[in-house]
GROMACS .gro file of C-alpha atoms in nm:
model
  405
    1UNK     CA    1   0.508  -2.494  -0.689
    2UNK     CA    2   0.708  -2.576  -0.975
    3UNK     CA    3   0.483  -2.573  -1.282
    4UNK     CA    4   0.683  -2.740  -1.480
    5UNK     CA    5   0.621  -3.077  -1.303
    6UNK     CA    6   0.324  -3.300  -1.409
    7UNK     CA    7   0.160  -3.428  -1.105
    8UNK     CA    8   0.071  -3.777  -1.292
    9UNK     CA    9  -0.265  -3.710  -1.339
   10UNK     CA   10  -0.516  -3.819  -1.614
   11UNK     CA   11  -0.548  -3.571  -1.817
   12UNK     CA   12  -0.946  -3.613  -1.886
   13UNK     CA   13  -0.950  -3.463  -1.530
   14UNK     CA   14  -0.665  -3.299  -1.507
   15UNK     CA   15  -0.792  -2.892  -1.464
   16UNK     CA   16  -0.503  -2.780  -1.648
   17UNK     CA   17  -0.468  -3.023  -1.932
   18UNK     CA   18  -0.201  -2.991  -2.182
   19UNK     CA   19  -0.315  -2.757  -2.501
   20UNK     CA   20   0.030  -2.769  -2.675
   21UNK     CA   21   0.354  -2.595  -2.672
   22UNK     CA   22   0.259  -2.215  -2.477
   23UNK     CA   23   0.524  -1.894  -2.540
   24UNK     CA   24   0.414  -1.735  -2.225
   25UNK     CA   25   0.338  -1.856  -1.884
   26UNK     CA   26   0.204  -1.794  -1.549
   27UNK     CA   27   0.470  -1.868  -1.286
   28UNK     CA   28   0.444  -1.696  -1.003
   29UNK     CA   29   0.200  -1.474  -0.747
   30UNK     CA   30   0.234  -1.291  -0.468
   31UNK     CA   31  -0.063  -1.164  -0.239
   32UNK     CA   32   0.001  -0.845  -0.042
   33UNK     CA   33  -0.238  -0.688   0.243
   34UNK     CA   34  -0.221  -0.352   0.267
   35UNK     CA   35  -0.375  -0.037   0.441
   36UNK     CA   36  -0.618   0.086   0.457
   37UNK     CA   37  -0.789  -0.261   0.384
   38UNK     CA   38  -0.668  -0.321   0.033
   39UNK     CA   39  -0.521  -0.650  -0.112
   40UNK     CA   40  -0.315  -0.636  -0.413
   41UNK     CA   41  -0.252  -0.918  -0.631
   42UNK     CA   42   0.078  -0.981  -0.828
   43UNK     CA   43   0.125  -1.203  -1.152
   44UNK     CA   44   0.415  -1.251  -1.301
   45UNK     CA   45   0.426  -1.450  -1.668
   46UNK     CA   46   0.794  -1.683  -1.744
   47UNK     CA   47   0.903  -1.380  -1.966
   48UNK     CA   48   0.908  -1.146  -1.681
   49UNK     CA   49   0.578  -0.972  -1.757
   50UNK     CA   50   0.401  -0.872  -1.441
   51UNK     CA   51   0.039  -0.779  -1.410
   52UNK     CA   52  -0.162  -0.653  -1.102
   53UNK     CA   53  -0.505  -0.723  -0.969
   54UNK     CA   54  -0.711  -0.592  -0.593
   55UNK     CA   55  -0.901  -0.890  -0.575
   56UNK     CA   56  -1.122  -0.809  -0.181
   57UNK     CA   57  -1.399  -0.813  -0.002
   58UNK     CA   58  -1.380  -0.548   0.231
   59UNK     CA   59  -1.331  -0.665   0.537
   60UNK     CA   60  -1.258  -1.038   0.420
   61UNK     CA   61  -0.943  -0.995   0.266
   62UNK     CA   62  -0.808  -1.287   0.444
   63UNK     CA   63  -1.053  -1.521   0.319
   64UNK     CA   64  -1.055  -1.407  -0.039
   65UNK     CA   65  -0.645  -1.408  -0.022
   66UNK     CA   66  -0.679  -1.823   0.015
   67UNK     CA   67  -0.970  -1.805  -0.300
   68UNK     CA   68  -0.715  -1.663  -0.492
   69UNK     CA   69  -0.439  -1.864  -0.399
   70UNK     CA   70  -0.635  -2.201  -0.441
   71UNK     CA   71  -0.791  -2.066  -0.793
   72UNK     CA   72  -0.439  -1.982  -0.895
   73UNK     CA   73  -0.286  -2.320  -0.772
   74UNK     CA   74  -0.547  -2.526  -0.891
   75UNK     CA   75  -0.614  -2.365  -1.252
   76UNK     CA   76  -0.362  -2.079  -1.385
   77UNK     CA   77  -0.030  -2.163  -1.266
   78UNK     CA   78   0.148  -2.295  -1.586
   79UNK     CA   79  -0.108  -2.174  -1.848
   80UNK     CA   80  -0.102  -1.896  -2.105
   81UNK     CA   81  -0.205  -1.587  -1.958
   82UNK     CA   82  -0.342  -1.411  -2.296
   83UNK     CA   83  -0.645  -1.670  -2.299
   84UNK     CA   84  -0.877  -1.449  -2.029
   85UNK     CA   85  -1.254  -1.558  -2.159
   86UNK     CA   86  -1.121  -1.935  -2.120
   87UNK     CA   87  -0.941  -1.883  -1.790
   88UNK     CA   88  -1.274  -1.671  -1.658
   89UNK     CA   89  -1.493  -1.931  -1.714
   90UNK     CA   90  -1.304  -2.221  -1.602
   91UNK     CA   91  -1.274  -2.049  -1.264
   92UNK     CA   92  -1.635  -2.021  -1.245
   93UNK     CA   93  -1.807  -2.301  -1.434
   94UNK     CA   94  -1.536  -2.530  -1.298
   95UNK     CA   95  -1.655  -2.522  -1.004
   96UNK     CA   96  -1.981  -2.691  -0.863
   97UNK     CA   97  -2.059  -2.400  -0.632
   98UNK     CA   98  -2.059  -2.108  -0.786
   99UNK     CA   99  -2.109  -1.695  -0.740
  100UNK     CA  100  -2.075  -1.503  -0.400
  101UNK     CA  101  -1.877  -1.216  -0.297
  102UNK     CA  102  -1.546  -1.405  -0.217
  103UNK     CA  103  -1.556  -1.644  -0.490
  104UNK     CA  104  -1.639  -1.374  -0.743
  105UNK     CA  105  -1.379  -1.144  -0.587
  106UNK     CA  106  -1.119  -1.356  -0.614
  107UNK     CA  107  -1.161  -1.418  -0.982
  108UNK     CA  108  -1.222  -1.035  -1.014
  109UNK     CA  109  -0.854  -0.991  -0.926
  110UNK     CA  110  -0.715  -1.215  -1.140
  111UNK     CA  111  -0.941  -1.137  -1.443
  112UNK     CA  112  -0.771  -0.760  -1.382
  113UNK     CA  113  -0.410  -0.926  -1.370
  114UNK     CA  114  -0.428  -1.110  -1.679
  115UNK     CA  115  -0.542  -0.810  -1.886
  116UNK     CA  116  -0.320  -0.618  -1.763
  117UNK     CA  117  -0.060  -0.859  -1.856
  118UNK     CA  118  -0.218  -0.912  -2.173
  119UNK     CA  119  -0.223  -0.484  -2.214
  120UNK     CA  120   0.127  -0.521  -2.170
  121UNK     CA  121   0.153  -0.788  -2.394
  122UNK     CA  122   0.009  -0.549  -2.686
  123UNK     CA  123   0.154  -0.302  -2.628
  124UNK     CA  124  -0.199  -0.128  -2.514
  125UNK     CA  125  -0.439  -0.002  -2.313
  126UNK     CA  126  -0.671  -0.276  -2.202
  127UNK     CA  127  -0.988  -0.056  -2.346
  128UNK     CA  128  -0.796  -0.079  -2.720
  129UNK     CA  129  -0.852  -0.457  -2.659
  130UNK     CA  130  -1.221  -0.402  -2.596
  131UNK     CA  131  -1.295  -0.237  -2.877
  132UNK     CA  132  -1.152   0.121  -2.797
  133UNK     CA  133  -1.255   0.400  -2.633
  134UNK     CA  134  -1.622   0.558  -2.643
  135UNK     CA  135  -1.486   0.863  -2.453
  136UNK     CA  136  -1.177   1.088  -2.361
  137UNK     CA  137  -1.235   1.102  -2.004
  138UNK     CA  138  -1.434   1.000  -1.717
  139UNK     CA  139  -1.667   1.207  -1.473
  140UNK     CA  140  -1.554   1.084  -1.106
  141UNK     CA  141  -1.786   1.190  -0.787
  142UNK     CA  142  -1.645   1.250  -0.460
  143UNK     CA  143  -1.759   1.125  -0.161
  144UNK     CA  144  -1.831   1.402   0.144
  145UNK     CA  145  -1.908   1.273   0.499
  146UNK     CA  146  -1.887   1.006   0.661
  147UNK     CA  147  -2.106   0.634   0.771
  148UNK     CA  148  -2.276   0.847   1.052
  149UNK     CA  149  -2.311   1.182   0.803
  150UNK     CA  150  -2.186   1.500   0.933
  151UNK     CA  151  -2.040   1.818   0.851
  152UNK     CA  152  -2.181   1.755   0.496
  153UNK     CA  153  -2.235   2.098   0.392
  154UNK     CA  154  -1.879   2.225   0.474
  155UNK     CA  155  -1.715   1.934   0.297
  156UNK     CA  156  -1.935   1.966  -0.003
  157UNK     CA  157  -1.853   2.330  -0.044
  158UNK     CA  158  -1.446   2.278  -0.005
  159UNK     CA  159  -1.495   1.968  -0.321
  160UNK     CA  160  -1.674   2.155  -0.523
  161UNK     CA  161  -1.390   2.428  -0.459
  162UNK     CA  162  -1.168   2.161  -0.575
  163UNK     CA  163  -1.329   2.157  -0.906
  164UNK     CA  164  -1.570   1.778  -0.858
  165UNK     CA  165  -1.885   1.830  -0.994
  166UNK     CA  166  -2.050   1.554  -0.812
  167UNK     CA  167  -2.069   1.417  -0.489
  168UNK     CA  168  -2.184   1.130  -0.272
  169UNK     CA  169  -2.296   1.109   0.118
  170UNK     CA  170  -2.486   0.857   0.296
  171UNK     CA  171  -2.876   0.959   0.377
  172UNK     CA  172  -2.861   0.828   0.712
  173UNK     CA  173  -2.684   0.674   1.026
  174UNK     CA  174  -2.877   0.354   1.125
  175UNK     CA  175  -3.221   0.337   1.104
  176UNK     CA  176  -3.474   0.129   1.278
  177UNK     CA  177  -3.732  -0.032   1.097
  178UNK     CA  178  -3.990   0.226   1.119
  179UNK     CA  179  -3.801   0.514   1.279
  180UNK     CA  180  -3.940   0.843   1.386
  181UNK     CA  181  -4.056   1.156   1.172
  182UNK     CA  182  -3.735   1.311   1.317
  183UNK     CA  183  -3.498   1.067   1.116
  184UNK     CA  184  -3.676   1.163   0.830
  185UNK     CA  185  -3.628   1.551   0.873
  186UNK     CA  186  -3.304   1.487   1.003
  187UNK     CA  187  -3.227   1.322   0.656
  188UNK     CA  188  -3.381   1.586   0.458
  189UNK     CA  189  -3.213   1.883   0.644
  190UNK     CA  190  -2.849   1.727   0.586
  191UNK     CA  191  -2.942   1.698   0.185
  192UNK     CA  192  -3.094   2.060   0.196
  193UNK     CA  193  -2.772   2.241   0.383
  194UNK     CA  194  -2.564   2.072   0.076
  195UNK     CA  195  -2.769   2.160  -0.166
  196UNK     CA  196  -2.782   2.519  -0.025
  197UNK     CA  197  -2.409   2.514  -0.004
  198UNK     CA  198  -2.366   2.347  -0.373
  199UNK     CA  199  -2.618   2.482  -0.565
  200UNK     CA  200  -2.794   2.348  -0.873
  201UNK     CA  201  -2.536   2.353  -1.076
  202UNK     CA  202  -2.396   1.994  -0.835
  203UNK     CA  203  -2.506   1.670  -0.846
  204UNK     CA  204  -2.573   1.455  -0.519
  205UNK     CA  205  -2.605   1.104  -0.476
  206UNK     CA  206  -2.762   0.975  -0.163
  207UNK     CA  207  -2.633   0.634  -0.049
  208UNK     CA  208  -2.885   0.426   0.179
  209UNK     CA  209  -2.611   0.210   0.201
  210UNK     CA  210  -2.889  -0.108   0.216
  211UNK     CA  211  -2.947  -0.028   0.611
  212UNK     CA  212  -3.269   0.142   0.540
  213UNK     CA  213  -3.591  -0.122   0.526
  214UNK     CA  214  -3.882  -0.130   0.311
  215UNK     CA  215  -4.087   0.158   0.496
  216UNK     CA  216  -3.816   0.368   0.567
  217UNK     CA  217  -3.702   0.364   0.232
  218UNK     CA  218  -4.038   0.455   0.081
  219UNK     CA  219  -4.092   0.791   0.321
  220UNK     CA  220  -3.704   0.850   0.236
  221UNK     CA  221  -3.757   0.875  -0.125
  222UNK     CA  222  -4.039   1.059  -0.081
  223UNK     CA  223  -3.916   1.315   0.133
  224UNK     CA  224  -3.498   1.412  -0.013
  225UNK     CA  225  -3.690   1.443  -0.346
  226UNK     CA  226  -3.788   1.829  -0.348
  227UNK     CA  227  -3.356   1.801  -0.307
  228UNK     CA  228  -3.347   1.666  -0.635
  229UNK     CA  229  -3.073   1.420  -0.499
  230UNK     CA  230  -2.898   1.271  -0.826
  231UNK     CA  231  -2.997   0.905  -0.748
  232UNK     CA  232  -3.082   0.696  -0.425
  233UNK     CA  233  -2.845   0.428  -0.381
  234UNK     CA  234  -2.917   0.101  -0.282
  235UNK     CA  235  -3.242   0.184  -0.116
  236UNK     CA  236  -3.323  -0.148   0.035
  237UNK     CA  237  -3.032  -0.485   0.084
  238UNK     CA  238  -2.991  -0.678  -0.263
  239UNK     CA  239  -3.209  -0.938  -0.097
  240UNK     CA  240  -3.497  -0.709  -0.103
  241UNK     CA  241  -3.465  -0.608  -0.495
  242UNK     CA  242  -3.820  -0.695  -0.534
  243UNK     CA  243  -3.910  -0.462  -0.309
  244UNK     CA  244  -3.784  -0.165  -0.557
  245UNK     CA  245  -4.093  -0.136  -0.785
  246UNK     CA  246  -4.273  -0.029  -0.463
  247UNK     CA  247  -4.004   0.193  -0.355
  248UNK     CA  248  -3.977   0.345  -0.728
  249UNK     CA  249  -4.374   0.429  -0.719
  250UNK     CA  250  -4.295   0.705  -0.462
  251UNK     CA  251  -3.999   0.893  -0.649
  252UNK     CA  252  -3.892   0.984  -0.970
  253UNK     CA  253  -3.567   1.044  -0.836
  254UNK     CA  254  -3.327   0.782  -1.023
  255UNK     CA  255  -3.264   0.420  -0.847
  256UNK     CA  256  -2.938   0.298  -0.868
  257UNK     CA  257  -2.763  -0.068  -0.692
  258UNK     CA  258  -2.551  -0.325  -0.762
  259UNK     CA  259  -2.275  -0.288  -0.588
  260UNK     CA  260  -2.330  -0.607  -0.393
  261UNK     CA  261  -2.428  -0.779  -0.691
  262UNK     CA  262  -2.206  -1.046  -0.863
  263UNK     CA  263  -2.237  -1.126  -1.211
  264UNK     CA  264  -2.431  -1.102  -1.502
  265UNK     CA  265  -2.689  -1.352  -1.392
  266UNK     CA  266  -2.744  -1.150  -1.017
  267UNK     CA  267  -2.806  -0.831  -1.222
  268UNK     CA  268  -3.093  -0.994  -1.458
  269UNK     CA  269  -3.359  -0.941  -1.194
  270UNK     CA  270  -3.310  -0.584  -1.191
  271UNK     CA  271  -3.269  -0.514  -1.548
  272UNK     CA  272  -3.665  -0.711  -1.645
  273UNK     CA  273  -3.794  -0.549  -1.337
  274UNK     CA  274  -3.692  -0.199  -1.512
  275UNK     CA  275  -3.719   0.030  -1.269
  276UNK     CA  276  -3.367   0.078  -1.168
  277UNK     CA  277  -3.189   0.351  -1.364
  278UNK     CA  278  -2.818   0.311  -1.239
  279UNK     CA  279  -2.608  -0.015  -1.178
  280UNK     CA  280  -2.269   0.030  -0.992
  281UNK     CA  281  -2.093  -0.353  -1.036
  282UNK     CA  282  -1.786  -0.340  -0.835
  283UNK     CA  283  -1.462  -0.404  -1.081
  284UNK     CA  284  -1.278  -0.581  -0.766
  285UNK     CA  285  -1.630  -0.779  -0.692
  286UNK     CA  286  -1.841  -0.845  -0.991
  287UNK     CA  287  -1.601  -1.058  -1.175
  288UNK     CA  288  -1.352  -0.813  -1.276
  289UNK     CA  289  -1.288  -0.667  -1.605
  290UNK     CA  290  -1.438  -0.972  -1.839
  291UNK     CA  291  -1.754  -0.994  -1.642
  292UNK     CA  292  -1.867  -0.631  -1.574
  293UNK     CA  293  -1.809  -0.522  -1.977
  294UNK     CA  294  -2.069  -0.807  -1.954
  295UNK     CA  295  -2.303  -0.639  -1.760
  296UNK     CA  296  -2.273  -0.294  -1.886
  297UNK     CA  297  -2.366  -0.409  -2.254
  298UNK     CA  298  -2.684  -0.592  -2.054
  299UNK     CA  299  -2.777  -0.296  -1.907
  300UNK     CA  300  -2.717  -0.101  -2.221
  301UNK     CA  301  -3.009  -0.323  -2.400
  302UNK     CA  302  -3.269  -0.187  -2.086
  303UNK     CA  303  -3.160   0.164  -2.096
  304UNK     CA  304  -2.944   0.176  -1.774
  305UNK     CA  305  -2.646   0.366  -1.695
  306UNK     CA  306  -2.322   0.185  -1.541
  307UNK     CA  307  -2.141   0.394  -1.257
  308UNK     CA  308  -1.917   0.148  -1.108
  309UNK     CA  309  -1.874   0.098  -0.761
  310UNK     CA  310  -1.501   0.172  -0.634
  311UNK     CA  311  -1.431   0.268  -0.242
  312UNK     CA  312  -1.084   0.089  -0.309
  313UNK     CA  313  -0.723   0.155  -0.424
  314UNK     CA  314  -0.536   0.247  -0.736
  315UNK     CA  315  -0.587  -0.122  -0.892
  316UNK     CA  316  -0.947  -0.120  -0.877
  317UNK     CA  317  -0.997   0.212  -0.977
  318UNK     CA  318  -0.768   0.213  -1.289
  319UNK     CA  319  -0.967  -0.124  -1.360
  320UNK     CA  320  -1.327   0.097  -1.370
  321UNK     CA  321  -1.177   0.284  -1.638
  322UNK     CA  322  -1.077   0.081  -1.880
  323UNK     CA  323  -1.447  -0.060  -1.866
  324UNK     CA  324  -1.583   0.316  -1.837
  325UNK     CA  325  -1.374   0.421  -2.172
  326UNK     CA  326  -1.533   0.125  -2.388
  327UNK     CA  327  -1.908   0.190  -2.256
  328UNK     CA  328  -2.162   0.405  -2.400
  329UNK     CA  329  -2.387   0.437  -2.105
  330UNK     CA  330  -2.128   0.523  -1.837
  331UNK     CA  331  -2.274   0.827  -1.579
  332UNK     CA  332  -2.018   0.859  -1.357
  333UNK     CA  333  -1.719   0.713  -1.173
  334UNK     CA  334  -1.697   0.646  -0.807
  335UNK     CA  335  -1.347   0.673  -0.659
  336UNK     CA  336  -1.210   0.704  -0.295
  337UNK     CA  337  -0.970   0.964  -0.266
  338UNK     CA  338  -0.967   1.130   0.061
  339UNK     CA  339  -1.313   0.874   0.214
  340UNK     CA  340  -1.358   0.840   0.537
  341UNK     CA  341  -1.207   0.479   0.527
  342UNK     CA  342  -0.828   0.549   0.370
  343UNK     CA  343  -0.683   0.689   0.724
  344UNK     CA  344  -0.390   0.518   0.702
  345UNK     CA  345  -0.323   0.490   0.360
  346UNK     CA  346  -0.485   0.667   0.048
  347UNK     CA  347  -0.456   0.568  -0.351
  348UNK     CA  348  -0.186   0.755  -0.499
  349UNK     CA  349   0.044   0.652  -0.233
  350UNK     CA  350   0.107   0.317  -0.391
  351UNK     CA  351   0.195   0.473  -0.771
  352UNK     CA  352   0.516   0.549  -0.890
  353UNK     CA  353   0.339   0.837  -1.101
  354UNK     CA  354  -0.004   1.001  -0.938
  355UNK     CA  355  -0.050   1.187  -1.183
  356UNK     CA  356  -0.276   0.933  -1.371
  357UNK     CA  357  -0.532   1.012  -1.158
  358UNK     CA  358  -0.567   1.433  -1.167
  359UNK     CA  359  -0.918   1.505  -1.181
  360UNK     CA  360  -0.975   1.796  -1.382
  361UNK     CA  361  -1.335   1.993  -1.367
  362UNK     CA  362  -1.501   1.677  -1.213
  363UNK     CA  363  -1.297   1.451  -1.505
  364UNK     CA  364  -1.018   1.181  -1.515
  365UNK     CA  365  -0.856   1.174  -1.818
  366UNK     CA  366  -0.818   0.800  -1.940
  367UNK     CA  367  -0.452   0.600  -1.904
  368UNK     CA  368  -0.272   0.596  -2.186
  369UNK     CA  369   0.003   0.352  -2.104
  370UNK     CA  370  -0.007  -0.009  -2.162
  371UNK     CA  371  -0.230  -0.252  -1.970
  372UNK     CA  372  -0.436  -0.108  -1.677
  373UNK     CA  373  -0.227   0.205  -1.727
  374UNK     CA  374  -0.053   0.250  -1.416
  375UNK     CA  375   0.258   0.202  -1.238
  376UNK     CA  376   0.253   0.023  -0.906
  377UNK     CA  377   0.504   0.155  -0.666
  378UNK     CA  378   0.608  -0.232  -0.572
  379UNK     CA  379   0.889  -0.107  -0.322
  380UNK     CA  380   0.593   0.113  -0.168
  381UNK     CA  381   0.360  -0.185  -0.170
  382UNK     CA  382   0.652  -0.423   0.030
  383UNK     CA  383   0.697  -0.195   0.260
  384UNK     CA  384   0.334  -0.114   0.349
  385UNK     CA  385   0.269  -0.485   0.375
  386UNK     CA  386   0.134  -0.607   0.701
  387UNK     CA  387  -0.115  -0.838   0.861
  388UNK     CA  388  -0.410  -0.599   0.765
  389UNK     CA  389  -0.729  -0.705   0.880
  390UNK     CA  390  -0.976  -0.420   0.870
  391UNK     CA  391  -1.381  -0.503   0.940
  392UNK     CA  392  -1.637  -0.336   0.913
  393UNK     CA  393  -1.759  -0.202   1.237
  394UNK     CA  394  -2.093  -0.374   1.397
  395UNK     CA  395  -2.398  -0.105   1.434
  396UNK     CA  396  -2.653  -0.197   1.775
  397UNK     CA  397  -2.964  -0.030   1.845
  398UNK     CA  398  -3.096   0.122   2.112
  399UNK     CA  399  -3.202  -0.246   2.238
  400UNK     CA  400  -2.909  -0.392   2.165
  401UNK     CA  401  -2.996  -0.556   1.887
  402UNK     CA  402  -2.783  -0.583   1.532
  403UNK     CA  403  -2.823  -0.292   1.312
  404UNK     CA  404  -2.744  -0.262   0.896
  405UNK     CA  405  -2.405  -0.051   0.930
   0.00000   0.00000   0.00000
């Protein structure tokens, strides 16, 4: 598309309409699929300025790639990339139909893009943009296990070798709705053997991962807690948030969710309910950059931490920080180096310099370069592209019916 060319159009309903002679444009995008089941997002401005977003939904990255392409085609092409708040909320609000994991991921990507650019632009971090940092460095947990946990113990043991500080692992393997009392043990023995192997000293998140229901989650909570697991993860599906009050009357273990949650106005139930402790917005889902320094100073006001969620690549992840270094009430930083999903591919491969990302005693040390502070390896990122289309594998029970995975 040449965005030079009017289309004829009135401008009272024109999307784009004219706002006077702009120095910098957006001219160009390119979309690229990559493994392990990452898409990257280029934007490039008419002075040669390129920034990069990971707009995905896991597992939908085809259908978010055309939400990006028609949001860019039908809004941003042609129009100064430095004006983010106005571009953000013309993708949303100019729409009739409006939130949702592809929708929202889509403008999470290009939200990241256009700071970046606009980093660049100033010669500065994005976090010097939002006010500067309220920290050096980050604390980053690392995940141990796998969707089906196993071999917990072992792994924990070798990361906490490595110098992390804090890990992750999912409580369970499917559940049924009201499973046996051997689930249960099974659950607690697998949190015991890595506490055992960790010591005190480690903190350990439990991830239900939303397949556990209402029941299950209660006798769950109930039962890791002598574990003293360092929160319970989305205990029951987003759907069922007003199910957590009842679920928090049986720990005190802290409650943390979010991650399928999509803007400010999906988090609001959660924050009056107060009873969760830790909200983990996605950076590549929640709106991006804009919207989840939104959310953190909302959950700042109820006296809830913000640990992003971030099973995804470099972009995403560098993203997280730049929110992270500007928020008072960050906990803790997922990331997924070495998770059981990056077989193919894993997040340093795609930057020119890894060494952005050395954790150090459990710690990432904040980017210091311009914009989101890293270097995409482009070459790396042409080469790797393919038609990628990783999903998310379907659970069954035992009678064959569909089970939370």
């Amino acid at each position: 598309m040449d965005v030079n060319e009017g289309d004829g159009t009135d401008s009272t309903i024109d999307p784009r309409p004219q706002r006077g002679v702009v120095a910098v444009r957006v001219v160009d995008y390119e979309l690229f699929r990559v493994p392990p089941r990452w898409l990257f997002l280029r934007l490039e401005t008419s002075n040669g300025t390129v920034g990069w977003g990971e707009p995905v939904v896991e597992g939908r990255a085809r259908t978010v790639e055309t939400a990006v392409e028609e949001l860019l085609e039908t809004y941003l092409l042609g129009e100064d990339p430095l004006r983010i708040e106005d571009h953000w909320q013309t993708m949303y609000r100019g729409g009739f139909y409006r939130g949702g994991p592809v929708l929202m991921s889509a403008i999470a990507g290009i939200d990241q893009a256009l700071w970046d650019i606009k980093g660049k632009h100033h010669d500065a971090p994005v976090y010097e943009l939002l006010g500067g940092r309220a920290r050096d460095r980050v604390r980053v947990y690392q995940w141990v296990g796998g969707d089906r946990p196993a071999g917990v113990a072992k792994a924990a043991a070798e990361k906490v070798e490595e110098g992390f500080t804090a890990l992750k692992m999912n409580a369970t393997a499917e559940l049924r709705r009201i499973d046996t009392p051997q689930a249960v043990d099974d659950a607690v023995e697998r949190l015991s053997q890595v506490r055992e192997a960790v010591g005190p000293a480690v903190d350990i998140g439990v991830d239900f991962h939303g397949r556990v229901s209402k029941p299950m989650a209660k006798r769950l909570a109930k039962a890791l807690e002598p574990n003293e697991p360092f929160f319970l993860e989305e205990p029951v599906l987003p759907e069922h948030n007003d199910a957590l009050p009842e679920i928090a009357q049986h720990t005190t273990t802290p409650i943390a969710t979010g991650e399928r949650m999509f803007s400010r106005w999906d988090f609001k139930e959660v924050f009056e309910q107060g009873v969760v402790d830790v909200i983990q917005p996605d950076l590549s889902h929640a709106g991006g950059i804009t919207e989840v320094h939104k959310i953190a100073a909302m959950a700042e006001a109820y006296d809830v931490a913000l640990a992003p969620h971030c099973p995804l690549g470099p972009i995403a992840l560098a993203a997280c920080l730049q929110v992270d270094a500007t928020s008072p009430n960050v906990l803790i930083q997922e990331q997924s180096l070495d998770i059981h999903y990056n077989e193919q591919s894993d997040v340093l491969e795609y930057l020119t310099d890894p060494s952005v990302f050395d954790f150090e005693d459990g710690f990432v040390a904040l980017p210091e370069e311009p914009g989101l502070g890293i270097d995409v390896d482009e070459r790396h990122v042409r080469e790797m592209a393919d038609d990628v289309d990783w999903h998310n594998p379907v659970w069954r029970h035992e009678d064959g019916s569909v089970a939370e995975w």
